[in-house]
Short mmCIF file of C-alpha atoms and ligand atoms in Angstrom, two decimals:
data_model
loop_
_atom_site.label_atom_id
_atom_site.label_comp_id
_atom_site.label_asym_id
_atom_site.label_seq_id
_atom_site.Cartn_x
_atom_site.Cartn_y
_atom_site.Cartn_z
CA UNK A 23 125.61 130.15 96.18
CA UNK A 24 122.39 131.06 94.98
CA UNK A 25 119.79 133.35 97.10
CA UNK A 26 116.54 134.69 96.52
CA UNK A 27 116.68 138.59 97.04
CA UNK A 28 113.58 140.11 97.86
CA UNK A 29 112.81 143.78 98.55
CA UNK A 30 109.79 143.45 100.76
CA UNK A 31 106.43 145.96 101.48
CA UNK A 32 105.06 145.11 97.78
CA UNK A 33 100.74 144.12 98.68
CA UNK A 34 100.26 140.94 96.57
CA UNK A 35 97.25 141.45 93.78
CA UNK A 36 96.14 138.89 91.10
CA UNK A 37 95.82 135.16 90.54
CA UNK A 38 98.22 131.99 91.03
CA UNK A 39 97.52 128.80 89.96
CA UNK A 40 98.50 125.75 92.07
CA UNK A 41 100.42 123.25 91.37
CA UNK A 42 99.94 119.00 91.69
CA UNK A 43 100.24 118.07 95.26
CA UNK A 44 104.12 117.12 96.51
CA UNK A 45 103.16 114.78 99.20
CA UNK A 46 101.07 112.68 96.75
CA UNK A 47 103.28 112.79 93.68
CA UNK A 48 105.97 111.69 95.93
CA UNK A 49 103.84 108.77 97.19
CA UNK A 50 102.24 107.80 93.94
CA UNK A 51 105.49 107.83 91.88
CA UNK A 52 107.09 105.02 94.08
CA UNK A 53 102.87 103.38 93.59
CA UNK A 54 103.85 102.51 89.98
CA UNK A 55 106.01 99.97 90.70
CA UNK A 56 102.78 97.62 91.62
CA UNK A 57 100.85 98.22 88.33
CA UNK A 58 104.05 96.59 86.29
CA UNK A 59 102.38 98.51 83.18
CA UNK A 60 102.32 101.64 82.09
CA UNK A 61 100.99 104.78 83.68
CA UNK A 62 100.32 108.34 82.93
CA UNK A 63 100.29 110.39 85.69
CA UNK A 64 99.17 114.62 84.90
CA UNK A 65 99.67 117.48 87.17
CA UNK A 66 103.04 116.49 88.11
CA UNK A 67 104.49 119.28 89.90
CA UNK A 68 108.35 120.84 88.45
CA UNK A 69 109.75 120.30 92.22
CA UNK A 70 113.13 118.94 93.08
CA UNK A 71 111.66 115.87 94.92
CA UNK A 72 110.50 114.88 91.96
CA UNK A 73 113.22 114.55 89.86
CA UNK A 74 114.91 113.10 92.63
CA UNK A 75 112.26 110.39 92.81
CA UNK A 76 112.00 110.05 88.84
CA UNK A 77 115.60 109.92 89.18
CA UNK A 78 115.57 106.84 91.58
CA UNK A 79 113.06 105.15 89.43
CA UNK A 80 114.92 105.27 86.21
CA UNK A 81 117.81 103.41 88.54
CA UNK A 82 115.82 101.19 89.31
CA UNK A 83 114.58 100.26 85.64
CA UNK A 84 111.49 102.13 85.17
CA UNK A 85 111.20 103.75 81.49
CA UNK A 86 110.02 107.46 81.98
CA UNK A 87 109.93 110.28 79.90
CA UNK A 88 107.69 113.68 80.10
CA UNK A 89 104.55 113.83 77.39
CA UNK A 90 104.79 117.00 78.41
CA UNK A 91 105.36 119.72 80.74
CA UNK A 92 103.41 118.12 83.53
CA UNK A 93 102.55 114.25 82.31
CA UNK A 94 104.75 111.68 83.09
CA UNK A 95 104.72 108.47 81.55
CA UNK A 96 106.14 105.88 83.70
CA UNK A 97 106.71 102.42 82.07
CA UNK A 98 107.38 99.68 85.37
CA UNK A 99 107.35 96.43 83.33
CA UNK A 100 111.12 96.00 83.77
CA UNK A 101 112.07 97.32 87.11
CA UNK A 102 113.91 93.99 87.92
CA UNK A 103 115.71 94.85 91.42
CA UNK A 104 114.46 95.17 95.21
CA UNK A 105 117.09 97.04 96.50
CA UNK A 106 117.65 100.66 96.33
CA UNK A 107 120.90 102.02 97.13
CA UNK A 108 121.04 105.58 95.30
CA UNK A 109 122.32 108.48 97.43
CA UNK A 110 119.25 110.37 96.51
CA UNK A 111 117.19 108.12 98.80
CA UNK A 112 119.09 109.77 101.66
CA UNK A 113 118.03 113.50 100.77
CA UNK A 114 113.89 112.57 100.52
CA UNK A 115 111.59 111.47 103.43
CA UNK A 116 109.61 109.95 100.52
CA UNK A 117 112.07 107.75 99.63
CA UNK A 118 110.79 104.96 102.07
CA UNK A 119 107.26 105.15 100.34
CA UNK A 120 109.55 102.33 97.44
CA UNK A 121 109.80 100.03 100.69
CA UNK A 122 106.14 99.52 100.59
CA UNK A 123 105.63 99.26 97.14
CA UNK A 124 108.97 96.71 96.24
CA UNK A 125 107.02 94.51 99.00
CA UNK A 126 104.26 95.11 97.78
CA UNK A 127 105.38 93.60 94.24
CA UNK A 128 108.37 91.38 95.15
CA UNK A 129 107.87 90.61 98.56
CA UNK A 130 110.90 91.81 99.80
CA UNK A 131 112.94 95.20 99.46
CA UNK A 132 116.72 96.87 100.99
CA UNK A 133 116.10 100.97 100.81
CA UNK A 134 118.52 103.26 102.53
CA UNK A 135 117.20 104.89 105.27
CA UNK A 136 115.18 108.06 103.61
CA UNK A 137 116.28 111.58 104.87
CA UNK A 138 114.00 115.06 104.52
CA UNK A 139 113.53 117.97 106.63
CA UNK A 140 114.56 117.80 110.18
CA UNK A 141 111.55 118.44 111.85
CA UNK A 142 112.97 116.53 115.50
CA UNK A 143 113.18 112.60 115.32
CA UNK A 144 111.49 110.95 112.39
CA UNK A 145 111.38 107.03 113.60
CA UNK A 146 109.66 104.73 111.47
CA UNK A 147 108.77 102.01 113.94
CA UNK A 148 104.69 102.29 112.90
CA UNK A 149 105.87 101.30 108.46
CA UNK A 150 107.88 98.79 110.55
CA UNK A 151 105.32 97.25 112.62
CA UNK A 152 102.79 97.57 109.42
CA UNK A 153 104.89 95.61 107.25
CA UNK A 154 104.96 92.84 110.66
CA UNK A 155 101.42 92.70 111.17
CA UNK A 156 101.47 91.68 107.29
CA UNK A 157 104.34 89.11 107.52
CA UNK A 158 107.47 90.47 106.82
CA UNK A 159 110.10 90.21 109.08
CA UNK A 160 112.12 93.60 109.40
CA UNK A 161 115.87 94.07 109.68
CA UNK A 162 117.26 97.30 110.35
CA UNK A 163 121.27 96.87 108.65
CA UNK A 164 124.31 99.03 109.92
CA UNK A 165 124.75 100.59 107.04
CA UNK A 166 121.55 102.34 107.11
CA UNK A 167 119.86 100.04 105.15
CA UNK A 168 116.08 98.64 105.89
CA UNK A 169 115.65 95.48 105.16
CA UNK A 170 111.97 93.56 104.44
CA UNK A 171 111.40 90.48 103.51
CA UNK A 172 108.26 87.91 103.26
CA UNK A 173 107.78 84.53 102.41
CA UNK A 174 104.09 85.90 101.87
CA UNK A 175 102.61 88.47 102.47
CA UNK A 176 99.04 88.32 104.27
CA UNK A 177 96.17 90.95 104.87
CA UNK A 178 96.28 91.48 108.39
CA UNK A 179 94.99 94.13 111.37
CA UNK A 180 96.86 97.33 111.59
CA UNK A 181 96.50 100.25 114.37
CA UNK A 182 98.83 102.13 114.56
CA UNK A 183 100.12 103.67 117.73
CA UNK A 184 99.93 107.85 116.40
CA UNK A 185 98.60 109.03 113.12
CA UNK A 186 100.87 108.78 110.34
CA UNK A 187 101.13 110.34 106.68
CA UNK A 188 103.92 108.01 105.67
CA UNK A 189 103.04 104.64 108.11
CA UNK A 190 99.32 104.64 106.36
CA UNK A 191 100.88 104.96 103.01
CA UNK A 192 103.71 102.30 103.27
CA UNK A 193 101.27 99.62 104.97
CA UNK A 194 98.49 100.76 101.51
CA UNK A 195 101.11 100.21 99.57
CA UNK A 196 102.02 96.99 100.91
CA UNK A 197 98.85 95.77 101.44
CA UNK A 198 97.45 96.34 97.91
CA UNK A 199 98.10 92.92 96.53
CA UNK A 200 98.56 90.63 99.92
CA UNK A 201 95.73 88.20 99.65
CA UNK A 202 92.99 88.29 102.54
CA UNK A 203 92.01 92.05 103.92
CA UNK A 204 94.30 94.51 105.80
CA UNK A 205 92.49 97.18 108.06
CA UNK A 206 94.37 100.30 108.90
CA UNK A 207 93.25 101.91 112.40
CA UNK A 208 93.99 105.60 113.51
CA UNK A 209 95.22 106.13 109.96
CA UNK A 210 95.90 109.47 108.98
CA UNK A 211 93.44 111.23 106.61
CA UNK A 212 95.55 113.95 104.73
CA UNK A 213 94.05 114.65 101.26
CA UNK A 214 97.31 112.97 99.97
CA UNK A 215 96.29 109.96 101.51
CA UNK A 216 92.97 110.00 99.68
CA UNK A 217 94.78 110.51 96.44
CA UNK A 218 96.86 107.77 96.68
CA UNK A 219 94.16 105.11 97.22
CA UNK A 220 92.00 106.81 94.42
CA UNK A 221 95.29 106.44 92.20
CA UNK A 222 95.83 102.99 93.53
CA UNK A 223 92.22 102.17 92.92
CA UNK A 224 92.28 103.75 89.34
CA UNK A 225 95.25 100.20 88.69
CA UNK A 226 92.91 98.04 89.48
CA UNK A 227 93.27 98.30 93.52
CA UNK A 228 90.23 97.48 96.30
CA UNK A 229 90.93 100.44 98.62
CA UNK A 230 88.10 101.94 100.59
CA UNK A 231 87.72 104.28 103.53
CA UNK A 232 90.46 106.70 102.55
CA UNK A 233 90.20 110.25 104.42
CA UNK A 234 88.54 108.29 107.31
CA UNK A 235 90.46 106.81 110.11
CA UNK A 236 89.67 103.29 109.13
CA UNK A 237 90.60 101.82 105.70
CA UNK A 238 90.32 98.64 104.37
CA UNK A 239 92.27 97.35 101.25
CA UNK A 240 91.31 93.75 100.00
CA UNK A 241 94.13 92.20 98.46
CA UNK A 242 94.05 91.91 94.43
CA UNK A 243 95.95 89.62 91.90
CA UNK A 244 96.94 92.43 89.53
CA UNK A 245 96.57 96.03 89.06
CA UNK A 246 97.52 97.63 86.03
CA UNK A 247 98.27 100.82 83.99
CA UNK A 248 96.42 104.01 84.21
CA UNK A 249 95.85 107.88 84.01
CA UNK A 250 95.70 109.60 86.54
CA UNK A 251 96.19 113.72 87.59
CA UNK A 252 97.51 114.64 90.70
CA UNK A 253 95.42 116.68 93.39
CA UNK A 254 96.58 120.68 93.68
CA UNK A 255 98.65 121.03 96.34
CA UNK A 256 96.98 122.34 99.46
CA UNK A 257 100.16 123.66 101.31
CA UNK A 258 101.54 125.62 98.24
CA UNK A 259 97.42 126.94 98.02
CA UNK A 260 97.75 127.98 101.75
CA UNK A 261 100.93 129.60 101.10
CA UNK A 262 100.17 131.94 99.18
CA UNK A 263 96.85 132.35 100.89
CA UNK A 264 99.06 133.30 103.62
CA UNK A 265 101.39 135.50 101.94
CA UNK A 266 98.43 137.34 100.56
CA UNK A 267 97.14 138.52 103.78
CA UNK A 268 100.52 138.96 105.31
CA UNK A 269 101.10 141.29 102.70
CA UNK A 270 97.54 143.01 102.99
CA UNK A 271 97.34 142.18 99.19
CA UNK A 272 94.14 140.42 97.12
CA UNK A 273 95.01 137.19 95.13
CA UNK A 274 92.78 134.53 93.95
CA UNK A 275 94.46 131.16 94.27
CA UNK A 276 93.37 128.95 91.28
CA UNK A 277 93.36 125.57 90.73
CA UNK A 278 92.74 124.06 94.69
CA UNK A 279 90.32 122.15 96.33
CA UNK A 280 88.59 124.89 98.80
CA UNK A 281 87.69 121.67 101.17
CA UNK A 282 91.37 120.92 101.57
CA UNK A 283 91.74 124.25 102.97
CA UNK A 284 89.34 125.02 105.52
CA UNK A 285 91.29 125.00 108.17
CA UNK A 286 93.79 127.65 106.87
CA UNK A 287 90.53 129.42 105.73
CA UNK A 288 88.80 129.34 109.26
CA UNK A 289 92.37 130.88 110.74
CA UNK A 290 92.29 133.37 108.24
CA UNK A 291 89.23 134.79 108.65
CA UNK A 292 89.32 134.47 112.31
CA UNK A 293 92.25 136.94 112.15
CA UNK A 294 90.71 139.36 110.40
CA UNK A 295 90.86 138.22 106.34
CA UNK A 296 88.07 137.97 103.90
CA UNK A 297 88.10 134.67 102.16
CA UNK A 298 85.87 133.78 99.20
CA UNK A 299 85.24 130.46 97.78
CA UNK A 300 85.02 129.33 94.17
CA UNK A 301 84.25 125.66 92.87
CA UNK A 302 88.11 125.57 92.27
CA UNK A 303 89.70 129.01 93.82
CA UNK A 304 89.78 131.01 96.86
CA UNK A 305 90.09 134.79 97.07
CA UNK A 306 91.59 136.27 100.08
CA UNK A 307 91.64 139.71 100.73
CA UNK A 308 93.51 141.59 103.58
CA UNK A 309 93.29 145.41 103.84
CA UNK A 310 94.49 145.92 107.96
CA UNK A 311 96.87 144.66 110.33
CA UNK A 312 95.49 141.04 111.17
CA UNK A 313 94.77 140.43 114.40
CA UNK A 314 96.08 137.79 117.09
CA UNK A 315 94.81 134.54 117.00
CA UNK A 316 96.21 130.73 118.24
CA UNK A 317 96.90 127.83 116.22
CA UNK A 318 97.46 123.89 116.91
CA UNK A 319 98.73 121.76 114.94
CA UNK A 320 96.76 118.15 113.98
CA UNK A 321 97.00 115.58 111.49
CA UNK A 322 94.13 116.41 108.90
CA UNK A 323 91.64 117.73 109.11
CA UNK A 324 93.24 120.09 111.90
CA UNK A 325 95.32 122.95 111.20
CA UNK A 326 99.00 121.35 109.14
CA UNK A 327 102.08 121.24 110.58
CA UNK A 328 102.92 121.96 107.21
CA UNK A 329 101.60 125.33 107.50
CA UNK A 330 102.46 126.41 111.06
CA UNK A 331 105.68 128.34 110.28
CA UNK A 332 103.94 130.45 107.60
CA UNK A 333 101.06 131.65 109.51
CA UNK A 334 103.03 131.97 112.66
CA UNK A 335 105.13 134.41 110.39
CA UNK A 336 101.75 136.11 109.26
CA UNK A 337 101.06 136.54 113.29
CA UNK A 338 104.69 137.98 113.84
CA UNK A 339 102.17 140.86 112.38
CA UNK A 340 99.38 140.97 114.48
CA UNK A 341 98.03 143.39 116.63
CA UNK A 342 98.25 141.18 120.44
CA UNK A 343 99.35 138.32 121.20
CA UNK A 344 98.73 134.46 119.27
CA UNK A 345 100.10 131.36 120.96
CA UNK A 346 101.36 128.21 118.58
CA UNK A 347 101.37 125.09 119.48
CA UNK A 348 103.01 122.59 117.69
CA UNK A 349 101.46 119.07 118.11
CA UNK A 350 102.90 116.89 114.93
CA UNK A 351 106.36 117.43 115.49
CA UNK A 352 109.16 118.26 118.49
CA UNK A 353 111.30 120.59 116.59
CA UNK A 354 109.59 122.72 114.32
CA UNK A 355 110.66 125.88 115.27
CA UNK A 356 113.83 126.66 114.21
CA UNK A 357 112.81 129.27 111.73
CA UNK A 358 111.75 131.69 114.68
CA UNK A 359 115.52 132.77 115.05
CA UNK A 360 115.43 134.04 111.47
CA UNK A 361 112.65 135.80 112.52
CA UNK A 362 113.89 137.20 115.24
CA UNK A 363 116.38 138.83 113.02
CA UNK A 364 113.80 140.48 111.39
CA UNK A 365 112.63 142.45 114.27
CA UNK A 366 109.85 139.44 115.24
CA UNK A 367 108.97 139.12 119.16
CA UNK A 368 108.44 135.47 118.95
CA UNK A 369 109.53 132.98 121.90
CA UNK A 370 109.62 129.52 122.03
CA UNK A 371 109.38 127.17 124.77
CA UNK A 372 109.23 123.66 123.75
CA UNK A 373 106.88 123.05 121.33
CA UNK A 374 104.60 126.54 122.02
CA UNK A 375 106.08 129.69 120.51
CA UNK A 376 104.63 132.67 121.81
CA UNK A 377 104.29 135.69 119.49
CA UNK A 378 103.83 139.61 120.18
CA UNK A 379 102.75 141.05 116.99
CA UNK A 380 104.91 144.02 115.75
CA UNK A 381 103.65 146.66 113.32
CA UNK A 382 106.62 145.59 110.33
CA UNK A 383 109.40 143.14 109.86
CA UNK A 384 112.78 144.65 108.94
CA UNK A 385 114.38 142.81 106.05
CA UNK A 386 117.89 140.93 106.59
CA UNK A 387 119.86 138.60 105.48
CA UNK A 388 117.80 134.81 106.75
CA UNK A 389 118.10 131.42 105.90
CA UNK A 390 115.73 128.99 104.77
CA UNK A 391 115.82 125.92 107.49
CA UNK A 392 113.87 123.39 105.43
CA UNK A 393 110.84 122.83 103.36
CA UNK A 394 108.07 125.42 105.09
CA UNK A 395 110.57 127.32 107.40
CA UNK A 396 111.56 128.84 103.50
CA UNK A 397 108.36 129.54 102.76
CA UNK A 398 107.59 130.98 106.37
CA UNK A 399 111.06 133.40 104.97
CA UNK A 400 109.39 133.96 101.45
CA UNK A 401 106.44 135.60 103.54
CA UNK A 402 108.34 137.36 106.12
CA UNK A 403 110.74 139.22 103.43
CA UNK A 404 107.59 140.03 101.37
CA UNK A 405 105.89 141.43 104.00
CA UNK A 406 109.44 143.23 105.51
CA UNK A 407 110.39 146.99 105.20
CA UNK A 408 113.74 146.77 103.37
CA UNK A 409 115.86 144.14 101.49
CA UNK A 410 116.20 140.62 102.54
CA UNK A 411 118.25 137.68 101.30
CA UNK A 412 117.57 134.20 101.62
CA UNK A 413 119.69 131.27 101.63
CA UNK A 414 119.45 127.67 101.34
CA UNK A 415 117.17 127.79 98.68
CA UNK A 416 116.96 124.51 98.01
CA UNK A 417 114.66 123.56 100.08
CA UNK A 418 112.17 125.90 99.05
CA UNK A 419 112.60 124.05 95.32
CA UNK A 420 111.99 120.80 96.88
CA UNK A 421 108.64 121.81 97.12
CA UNK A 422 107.43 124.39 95.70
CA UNK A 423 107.72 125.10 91.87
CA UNK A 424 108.60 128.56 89.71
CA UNK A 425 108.24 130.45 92.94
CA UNK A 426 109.71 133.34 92.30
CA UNK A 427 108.12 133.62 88.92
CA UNK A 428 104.51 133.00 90.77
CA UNK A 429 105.02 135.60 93.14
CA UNK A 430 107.13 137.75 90.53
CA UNK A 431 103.77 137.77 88.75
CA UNK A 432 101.97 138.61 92.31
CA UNK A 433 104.02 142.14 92.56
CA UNK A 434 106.52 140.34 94.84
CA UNK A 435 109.69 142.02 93.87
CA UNK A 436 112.04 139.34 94.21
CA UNK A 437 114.59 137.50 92.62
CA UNK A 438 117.20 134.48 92.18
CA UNK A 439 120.90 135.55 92.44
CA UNK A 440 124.12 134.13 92.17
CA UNK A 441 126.35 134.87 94.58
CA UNK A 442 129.86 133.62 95.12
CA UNK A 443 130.64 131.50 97.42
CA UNK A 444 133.11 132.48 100.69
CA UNK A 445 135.73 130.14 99.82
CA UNK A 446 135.41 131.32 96.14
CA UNK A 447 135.91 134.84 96.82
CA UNK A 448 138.74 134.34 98.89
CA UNK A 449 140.68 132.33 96.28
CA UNK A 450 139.76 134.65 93.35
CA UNK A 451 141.21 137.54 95.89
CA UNK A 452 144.38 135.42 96.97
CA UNK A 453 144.55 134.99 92.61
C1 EPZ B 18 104.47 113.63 106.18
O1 EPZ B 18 105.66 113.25 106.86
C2 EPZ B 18 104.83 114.78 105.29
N1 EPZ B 18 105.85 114.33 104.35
C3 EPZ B 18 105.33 115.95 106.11
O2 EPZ B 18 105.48 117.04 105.24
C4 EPZ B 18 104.27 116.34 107.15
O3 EPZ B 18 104.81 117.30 108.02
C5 EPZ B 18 103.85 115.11 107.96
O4 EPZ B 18 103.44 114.03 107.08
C6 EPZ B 18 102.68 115.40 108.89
O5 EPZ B 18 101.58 115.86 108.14
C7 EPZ B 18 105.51 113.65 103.26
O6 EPZ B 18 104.33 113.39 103.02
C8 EPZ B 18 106.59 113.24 102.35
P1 EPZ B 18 104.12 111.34 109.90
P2 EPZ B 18 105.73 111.87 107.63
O7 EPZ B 18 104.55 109.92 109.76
O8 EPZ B 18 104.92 110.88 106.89
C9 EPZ B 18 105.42 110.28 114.42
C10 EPZ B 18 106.54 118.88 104.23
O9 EPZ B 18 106.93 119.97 104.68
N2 EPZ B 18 105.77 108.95 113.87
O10 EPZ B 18 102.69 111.66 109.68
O11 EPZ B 18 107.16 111.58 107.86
C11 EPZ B 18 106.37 111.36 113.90
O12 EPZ B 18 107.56 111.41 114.69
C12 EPZ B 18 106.78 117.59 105.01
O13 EPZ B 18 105.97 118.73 103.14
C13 EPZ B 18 106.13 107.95 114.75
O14 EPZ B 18 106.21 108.14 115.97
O15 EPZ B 18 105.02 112.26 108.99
C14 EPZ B 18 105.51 112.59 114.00
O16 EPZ B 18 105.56 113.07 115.32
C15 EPZ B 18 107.64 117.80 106.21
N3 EPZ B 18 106.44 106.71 114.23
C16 EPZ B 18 104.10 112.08 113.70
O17 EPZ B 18 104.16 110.65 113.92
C17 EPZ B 18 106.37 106.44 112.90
O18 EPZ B 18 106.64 105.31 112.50
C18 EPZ B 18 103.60 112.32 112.29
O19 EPZ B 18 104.54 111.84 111.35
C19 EPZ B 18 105.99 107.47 112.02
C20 EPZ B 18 105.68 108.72 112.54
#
């Protein structure tokens, strides 16, 4: 089993650069399909979920191979089949983004039912009633399989019922090449959302209103290859924004979009850090305990969900008390009991946690629950007195890529181990 072993109290100094963007290289990926050319996507980000989703592609018949480090070339002339049966499509939430875009091409698609973090109950009843409104009829399969199918598509009105990331991308995505004009209302304006339809846009696509709540795609004939380079990623930037001040350290974050990140910013500086901003950086500086502050979690341009179990670590630290509320999802706490572990007076009653700063986390060993409860771990053994040791690593590498050699090169003093598994030991002893 491998861990990440960190020995915590290091202050973070010097710069990181930021990756491409995991929530819109996971939706764009599945986006080639509709071009049926050629495209050249850059700033591809070295994260599990996306060799998972390269992986599914190549299944699928797409050509791809790496130009280089971070370019992908993806060739979707000859992906031939609608259905998508691949395990991997269980393990990724983004896996349901290829129901959109087989409809979107062929009219009809079978996907397994997509996993990803559990974060509480992930229904999907807002793709499904998208992919209605436009004229497919929608059959849910026992064996976990969703099935879509359309004699023809149609542009068509859309609101949807609550904001959603992935229910604004899947009806885009569908929408793209259905003749007439679809309008999405109440859809969600996440900068990944805005890269998509610039990306779809770039093949050829009539997409407008993106990052509003209102946005209107007019059906085209064809779309076809491109380039295109992912947007940084603003939740690995606001990472290790966070881990900077939690560690009372000085980094400049390179490569981000400062506008992306105002809301972590505003938090930041409300408890107590200086943040500068560059055309394409941010510097944030920490050099006292922070103090208390409360967050809420919206759909963009509010504070992310994505980033509410890092901070709320970074508050574990705080002189008073911060209240967290937790709007996006039901169950997006779980982390807190690592915490706890650590020496953290945090409390949570339904979706609120309520958090009495402490002067120092004490390392341990912790776990890493799922995507950004790893990260939230990452921050709380950095910032700890002592050795910790993190497990479940996986999930941090779903999203977030060379992280212990970007920190490593922070002063972080951590590292990847092996260790052997239980069962493992036991036999080699019993040998
Ligand atoms: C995306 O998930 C992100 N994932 C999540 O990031 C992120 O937490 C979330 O958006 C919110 O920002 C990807 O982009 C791959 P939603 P998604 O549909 O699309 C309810 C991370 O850590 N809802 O915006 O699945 C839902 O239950 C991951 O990177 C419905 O009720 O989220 C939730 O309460 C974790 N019906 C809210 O809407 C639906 O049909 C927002 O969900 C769809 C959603």
């Amino acid at each position: 089993m491998e861990k990440f072993v960190i020995t915590g109290g290091q202050r973070l100094t010097g710069e990181v650069s930021v990756s491409g963007a995991k929530n819109a290289v996971v939706a764009i990926l599945p986006a080639t399909i509709l071009a049926q050319d050629i495209c050249r996507i850059e700033n591809i980000p070295n994260i599990s979920d996306v060799t998972a989703m390269v992986k599914i592609l190549k299944t699928m018949g797409a050509g791809i191979k790496y130009i280089n480090k971070t370019t992908l070339e993806i060739d979707t002339r000859h992906v031939g089949s609608f259905v998508v049966e691949h395990e991997l499509t269980r393990q990724l939430r983004a896996s349901y983004y290829l129901i959109g875009a087989l409809i979107g091409r062929f009219s009809r698609a079978r996907v397994a039912m997509p996993g990803g973090c559990y974060l509480g109950l992930r229904p999907i009843d807002q793709h499904i009633k998208g992919f209605e409104a436009l004229g497919a009829q929608v059959t849910m399969e026992e064996n976990a399989m969703v099935h879509v199918e359309a004699q023809h598509l149609m542009g068509n009105s859309v609101y949807l019922d609550v904001v959603s990331v992935g229910a604004t991308i899947n009806v885009m995505l569908a929408a793209v090449k259905a003749p007439g004009l679809t309008v999405i209302e109440n859809a969600a304006k996440e900068p990944h959302i805005v890269d998509l339809a610039n990306f779809l846009n770039t093949m050829g696509a009539d997409v407008r209103g993106a990052g509003t709540d209102v946005i209107k795609i007019r059906g085209v004939q064809n779309l076809h290859g491109c380039e295109y380079s992912i947007i940084p990623d603003q939740i690995e930037a606001g990472t290790y924004m966070v881990a900077a001040a939690a560690t009372r350290g000085d980094v400049l974050v390179k490569n981000v979009i400062p506008k992306h990140l105002e809301s972590i910013t505003a938090k930041l500086i409300e408890a107590g850090a200086t943040v500068e901003e560059f055309d394409e950086a941010v510097r944030v500086k920490m050099d006292r305990r922070p103090g208390h502050c409360n967050i809420k979690t919206m759909p963009h341009p509010g504070f992310p969900t994505d980033m509410q179990p890092q901070f709320s670590t970074f508050l574990c630290l705080a002189e008073g008390t911060s209240i967290v509320s937790e709007s996006v999802w039901d169950n997006r706490f779980r982390y807190t009991e690592q915490l706890q572990r650590m020496g953290a007076n945090i409390h949570v009653n339904g979706k609120t946690a309520v958090i009495e700063g402490v002067e120092r986390l004490k390392g341990a060993p912790i776990r890493a629950d799922d995507l950004r409860a790893g990260a939230a771990m990452l921050i709380a053994a950095m910032s700890a007195s002592g050795i910790s040791e993190i497990e479940e690593i996986q999930h941090i590498e779903r999203g977030y890529e060379n992280v212990v050699d970007k920190f490593r090169t922070l002063g972080a003093k951590i590292e990847r181990r092996n260790f052997p598994d239980e069962d493992e030991d036991v036999q080699r002893t019993a040998g």
